[in-house]
Short mmCIF file of C-alpha atoms and ligand atoms in Angstrom, two decimals:
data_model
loop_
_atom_site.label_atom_id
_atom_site.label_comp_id
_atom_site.label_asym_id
_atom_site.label_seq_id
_atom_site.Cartn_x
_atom_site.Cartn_y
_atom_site.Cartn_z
CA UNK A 1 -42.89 148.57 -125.53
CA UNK A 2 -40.48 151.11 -123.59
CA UNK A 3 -42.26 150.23 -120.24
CA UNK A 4 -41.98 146.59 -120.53
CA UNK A 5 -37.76 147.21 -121.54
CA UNK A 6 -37.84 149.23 -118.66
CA UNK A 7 -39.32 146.64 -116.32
CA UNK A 8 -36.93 144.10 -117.59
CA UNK A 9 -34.21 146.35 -116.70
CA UNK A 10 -35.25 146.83 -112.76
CA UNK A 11 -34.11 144.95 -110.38
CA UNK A 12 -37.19 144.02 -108.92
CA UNK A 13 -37.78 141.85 -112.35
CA UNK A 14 -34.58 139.82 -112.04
CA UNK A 15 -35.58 139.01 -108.52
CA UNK A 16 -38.98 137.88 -109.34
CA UNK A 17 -38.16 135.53 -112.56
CA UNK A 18 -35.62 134.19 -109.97
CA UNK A 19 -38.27 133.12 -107.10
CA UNK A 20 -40.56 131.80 -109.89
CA UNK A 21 -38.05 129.54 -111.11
CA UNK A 22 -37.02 128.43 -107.86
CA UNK A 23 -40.54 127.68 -107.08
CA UNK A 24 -40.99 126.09 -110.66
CA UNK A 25 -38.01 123.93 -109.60
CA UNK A 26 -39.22 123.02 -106.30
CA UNK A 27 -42.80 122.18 -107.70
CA UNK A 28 -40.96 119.77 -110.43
CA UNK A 29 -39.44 117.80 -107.79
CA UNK A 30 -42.15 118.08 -105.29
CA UNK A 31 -44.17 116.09 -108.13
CA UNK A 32 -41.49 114.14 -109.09
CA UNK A 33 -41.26 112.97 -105.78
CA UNK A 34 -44.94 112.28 -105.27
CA UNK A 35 -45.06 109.87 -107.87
CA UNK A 36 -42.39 108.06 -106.45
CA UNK A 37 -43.71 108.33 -102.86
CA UNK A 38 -43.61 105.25 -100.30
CA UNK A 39 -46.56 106.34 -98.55
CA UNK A 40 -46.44 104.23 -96.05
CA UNK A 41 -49.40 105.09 -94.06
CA UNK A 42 -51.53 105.84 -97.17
CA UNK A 43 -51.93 109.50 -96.83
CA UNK A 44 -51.86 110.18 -100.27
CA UNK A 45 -54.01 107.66 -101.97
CA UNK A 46 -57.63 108.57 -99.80
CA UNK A 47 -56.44 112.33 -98.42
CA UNK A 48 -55.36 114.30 -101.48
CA UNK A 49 -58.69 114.50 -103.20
CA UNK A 50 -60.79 116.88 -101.23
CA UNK A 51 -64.14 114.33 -103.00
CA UNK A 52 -63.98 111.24 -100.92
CA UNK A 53 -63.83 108.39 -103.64
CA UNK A 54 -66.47 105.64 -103.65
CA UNK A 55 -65.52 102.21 -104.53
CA UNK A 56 -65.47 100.95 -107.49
CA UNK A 57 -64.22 98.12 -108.07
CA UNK A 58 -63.10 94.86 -105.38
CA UNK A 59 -60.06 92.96 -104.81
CA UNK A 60 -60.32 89.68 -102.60
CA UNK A 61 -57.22 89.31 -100.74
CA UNK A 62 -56.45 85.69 -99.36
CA UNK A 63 -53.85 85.83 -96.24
CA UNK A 64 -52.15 82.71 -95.08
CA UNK A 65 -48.86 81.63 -94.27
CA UNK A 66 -47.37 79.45 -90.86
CA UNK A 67 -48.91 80.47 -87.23
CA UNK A 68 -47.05 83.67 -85.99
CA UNK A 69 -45.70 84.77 -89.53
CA UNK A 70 -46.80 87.80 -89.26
CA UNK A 71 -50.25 87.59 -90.95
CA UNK A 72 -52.59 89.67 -89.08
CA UNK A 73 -49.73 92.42 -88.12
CA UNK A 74 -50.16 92.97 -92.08
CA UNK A 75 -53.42 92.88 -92.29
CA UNK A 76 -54.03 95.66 -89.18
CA UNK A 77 -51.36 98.12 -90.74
CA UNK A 78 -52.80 97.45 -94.28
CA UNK A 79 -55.56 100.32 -94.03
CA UNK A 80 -55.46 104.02 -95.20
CA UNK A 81 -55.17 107.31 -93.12
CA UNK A 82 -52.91 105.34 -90.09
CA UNK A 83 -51.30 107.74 -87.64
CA UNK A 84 -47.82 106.56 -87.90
CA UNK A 85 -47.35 107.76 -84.21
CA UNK A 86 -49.95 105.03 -83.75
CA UNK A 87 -48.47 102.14 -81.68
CA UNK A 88 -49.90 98.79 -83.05
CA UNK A 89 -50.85 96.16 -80.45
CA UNK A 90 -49.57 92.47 -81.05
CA UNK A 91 -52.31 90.42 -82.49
CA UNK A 92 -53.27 86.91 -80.48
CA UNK A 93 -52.84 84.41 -82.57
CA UNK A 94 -56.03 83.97 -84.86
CA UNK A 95 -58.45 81.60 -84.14
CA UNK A 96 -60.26 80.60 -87.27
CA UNK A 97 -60.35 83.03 -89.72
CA UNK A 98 -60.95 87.41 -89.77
CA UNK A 99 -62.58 88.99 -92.78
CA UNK A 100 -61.72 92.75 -92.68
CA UNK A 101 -62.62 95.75 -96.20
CA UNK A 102 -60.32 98.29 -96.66
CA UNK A 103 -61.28 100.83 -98.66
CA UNK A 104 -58.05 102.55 -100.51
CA UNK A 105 -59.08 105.21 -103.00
CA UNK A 106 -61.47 103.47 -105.38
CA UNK A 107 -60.58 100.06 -104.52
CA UNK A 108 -62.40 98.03 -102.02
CA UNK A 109 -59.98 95.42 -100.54
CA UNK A 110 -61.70 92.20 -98.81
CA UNK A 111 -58.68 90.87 -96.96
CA UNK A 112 -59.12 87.49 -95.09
CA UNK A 113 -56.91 86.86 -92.84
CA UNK A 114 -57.05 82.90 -91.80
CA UNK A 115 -55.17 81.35 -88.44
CA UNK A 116 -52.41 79.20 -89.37
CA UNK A 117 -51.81 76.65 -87.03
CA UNK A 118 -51.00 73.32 -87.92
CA UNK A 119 -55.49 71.58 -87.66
CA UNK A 120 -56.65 74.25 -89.50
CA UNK A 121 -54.23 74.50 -92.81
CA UNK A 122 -56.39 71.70 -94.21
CA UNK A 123 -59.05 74.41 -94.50
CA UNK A 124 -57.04 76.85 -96.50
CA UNK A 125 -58.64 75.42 -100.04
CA UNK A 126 -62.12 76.46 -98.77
CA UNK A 127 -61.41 80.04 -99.40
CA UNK A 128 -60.41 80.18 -102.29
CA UNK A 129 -63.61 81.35 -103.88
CA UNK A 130 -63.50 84.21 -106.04
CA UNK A 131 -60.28 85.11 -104.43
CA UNK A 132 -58.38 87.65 -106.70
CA UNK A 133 -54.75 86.93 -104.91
CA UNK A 134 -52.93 85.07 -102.25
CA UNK A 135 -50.82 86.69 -99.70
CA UNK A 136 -48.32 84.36 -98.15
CA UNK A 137 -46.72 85.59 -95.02
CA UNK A 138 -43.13 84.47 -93.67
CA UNK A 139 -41.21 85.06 -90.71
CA UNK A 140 -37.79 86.34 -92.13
CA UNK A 141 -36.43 85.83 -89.02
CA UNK A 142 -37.70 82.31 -88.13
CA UNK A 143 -35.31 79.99 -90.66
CA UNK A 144 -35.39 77.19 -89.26
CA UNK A 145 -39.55 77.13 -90.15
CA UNK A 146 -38.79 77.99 -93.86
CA UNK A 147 -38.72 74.59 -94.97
CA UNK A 148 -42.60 73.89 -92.81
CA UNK A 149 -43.74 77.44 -95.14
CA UNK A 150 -42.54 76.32 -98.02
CA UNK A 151 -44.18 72.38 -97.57
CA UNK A 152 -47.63 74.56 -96.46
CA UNK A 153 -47.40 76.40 -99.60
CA UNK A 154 -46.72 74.09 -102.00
CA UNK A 155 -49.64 71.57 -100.35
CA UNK A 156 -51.62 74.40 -100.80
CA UNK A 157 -50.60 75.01 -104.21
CA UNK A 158 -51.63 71.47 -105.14
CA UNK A 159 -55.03 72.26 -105.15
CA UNK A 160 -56.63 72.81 -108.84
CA UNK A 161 -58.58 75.65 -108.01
CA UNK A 162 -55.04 77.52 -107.34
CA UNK A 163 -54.10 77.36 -110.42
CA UNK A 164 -52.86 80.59 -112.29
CA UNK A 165 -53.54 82.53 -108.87
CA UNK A 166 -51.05 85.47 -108.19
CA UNK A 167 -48.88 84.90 -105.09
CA UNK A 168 -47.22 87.41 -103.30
CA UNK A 169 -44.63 86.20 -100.75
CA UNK A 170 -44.50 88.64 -97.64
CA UNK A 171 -40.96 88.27 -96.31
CA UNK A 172 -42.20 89.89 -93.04
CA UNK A 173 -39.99 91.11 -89.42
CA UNK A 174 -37.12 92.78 -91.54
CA UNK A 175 -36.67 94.72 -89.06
CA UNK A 176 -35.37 91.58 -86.22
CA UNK A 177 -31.73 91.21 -86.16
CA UNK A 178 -31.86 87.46 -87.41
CA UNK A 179 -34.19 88.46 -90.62
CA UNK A 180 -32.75 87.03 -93.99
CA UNK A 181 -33.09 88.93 -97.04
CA UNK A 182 -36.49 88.95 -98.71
CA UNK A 183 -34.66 87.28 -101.92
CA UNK A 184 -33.08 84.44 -99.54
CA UNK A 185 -36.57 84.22 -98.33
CA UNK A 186 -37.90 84.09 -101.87
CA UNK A 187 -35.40 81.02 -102.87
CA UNK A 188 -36.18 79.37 -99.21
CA UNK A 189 -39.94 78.87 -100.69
CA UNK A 190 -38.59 77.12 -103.95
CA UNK A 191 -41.44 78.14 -106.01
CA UNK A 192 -40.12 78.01 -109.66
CA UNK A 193 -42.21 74.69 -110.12
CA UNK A 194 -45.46 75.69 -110.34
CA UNK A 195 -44.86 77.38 -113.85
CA UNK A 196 -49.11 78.61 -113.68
CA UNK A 197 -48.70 80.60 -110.74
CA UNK A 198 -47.02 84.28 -110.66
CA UNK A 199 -44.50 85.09 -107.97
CA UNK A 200 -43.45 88.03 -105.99
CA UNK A 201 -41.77 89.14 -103.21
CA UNK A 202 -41.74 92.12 -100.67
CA UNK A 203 -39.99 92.71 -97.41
CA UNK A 204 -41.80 93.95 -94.56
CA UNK A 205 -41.35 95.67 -91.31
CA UNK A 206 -43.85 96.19 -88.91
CA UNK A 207 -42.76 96.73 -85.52
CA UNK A 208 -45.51 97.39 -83.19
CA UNK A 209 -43.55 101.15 -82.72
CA UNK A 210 -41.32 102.97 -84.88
CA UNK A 211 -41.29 103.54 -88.66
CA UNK A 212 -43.25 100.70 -90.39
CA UNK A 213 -41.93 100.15 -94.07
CA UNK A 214 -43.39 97.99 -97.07
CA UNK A 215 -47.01 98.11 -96.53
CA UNK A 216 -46.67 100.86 -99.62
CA UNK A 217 -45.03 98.52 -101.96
CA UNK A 218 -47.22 95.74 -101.06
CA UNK A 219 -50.18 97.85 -101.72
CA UNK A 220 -49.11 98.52 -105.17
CA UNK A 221 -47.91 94.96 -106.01
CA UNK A 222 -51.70 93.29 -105.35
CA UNK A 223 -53.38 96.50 -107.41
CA UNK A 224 -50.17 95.31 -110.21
CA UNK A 225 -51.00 91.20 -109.79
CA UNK A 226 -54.75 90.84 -108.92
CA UNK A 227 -55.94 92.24 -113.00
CA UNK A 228 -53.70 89.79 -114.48
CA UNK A 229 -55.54 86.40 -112.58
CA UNK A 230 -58.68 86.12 -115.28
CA UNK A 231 -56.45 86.63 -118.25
CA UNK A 232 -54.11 83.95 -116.74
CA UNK A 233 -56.77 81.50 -116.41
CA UNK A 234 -57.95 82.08 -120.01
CA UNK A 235 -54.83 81.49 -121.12
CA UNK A 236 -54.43 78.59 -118.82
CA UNK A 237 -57.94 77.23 -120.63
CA UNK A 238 -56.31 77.40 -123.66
CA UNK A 239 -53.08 75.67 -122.88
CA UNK A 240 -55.07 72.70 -121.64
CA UNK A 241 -57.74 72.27 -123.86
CA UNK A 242 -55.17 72.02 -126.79
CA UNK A 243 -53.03 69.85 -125.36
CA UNK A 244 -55.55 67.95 -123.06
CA UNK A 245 -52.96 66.29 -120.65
CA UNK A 246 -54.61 68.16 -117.47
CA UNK A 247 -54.78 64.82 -115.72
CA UNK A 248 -51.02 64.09 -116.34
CA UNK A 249 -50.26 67.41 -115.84
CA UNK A 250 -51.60 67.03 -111.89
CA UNK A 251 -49.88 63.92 -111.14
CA UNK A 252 -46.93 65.27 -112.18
CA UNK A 253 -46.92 68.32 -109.95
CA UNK A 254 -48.11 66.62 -107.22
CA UNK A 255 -44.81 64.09 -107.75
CA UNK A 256 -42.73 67.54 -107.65
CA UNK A 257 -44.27 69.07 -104.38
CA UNK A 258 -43.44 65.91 -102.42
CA UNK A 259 -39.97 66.93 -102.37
CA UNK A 260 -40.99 68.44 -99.31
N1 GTP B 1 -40.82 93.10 -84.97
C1 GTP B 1 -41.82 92.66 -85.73
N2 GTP B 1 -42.76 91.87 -85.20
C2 GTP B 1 -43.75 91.44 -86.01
C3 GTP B 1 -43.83 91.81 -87.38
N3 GTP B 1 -44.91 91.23 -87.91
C4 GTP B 1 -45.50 90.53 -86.92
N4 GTP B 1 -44.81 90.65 -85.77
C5 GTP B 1 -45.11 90.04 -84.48
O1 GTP B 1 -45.16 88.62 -84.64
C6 GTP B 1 -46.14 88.07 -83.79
C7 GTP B 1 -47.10 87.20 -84.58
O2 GTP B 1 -47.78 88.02 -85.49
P1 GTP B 1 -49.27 87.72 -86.00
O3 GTP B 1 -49.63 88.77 -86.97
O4 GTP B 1 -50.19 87.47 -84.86
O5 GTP B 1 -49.03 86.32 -86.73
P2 GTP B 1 -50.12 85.46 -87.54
O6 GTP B 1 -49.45 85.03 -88.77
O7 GTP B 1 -51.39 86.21 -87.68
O8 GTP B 1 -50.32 84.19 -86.59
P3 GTP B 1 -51.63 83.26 -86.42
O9 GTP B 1 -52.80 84.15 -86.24
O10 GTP B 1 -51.32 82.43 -85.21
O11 GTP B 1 -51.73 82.43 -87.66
C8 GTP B 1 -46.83 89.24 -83.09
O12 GTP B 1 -46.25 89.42 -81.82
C9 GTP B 1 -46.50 90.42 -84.00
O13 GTP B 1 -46.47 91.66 -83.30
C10 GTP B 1 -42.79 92.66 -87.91
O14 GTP B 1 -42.74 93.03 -89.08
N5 GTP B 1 -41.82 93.05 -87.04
MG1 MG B 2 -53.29 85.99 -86.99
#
């Protein structure tokens, strides 16, 4: 009892309880900080388990948006353990379509990336198999097309088998000088119509050197979105078998989209 009084009383003590709580301290907002990491270039999500994880589960990713948005820039930075000293090359412009599987912890993400110019947009519907959520890529810095995305997306909206499918809106090039806000970007697309769809919105900026920012964010918001898609439709099924007005129901959205 006398030696532990006595080892309070040295100095020695005071200066160890001091480093331990300053490490304490530093650990607490290391952590803190890690859970509210933009890991950009996905460093944490495959590298900090020693185990490498196996997937276990799939996401289908559907890319579109105009030709030149900005589609397969996402797509190439949209995989794990990237060097961000890495310099990414500008795409060409995709010809047909690209199918590419990211693995990101335990998640295996089939991303298809599909061209967008102007003869092949009628081809969009065809993948829409099995397709957990759409990505829809626009140039932030391209206004003057905003009015062409939004007609694309809405056409493509039309389509039944779209219904109650999660969109996420990439407002991409924030990083040009004439980029508009992601939320100008958001109203630009006028999507409030299609009530059975869910919207969001993310900014990105991916120049081809330099810091690269939103890939994180966008990451998380299709692991958030994608779940939600089969209770959506079951809800959906239930909406329209009790009231039964499906038909009515498509005429009348149809009528709305041609405001384009
Ligand atoms: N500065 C900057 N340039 C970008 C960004 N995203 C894409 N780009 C550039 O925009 C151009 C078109 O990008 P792509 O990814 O090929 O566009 P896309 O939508 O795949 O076009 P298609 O394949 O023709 O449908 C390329 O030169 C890209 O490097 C960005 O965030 N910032
Ligand atoms: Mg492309």
């Amino acid at each position: 009892m006398g030696g532990i009084k006595e080892l309070i009383d040295t100095k020695e003590f005071y200066f160890a309880a001091g480093a331990a709580t300053i490490a304490l301290t530093y650990g607490v907002y290391k952590f803190a900080k890690y859970l509210d990491f933009q890991d950009e270039y996905f460093q944490t999500v495959n590298n900090w388990c020693w185990v490498k994880q196996k997937c276990t589960s799939n996401r289908r990713v559907l890319v579109l948006g105009l030709d030149g948005a900005g589609k397969t820039k996402f797509v190439t930075c949209f995989h794990p353990n990237a060097n961000p000293r890495d310099t990414v090359m500008d795409p060409a412009p995709t010809v047909g379509f690209c199918v590419k599987s990211v693995p990101i912890g335990d998640t295996c993400f089939d991303i298809w990336d599909v061209g967008g110019a102007v003869d092949g947009r009628s081809y969009w519907r065809e993948f829409l198999l099995d397709i957990d959520v759409v990505v829809w890529v626009v140039d932030s810095s391209a206004s003057e097309r905003f009015f062409e995305s939004r007609c694309a997306l809405h056409r493509f909206l039309r389509h039944p088998e779209t219904r109650g499918l999660p969109v996420m809106i990439i407002a991409s090039k924030q990083d040009c000088r004439s980029a508009l806000p992601q939320e100008d970007v958001f109203r630009a697309m006028g999507v409030d119509i299609h009530k059975h769809n869910e919207f969001s919105i993310i900014g990105t900026s991916l120049p081809s050197t330099g810091e690269r920012k939103g890939i994180w964010q966008a990451y998380k918001m299709i692991t958030r979105m994608s779940p939600n898609y089969m209770n959506r439709m079951n809800h959906i099924r239930a909406v329209e078998n009790k009231v039964n007005n499906t038909k009515h129901d498509k005429v009348k959205r149809g009528d709305k989209a041609l405001v384009c």
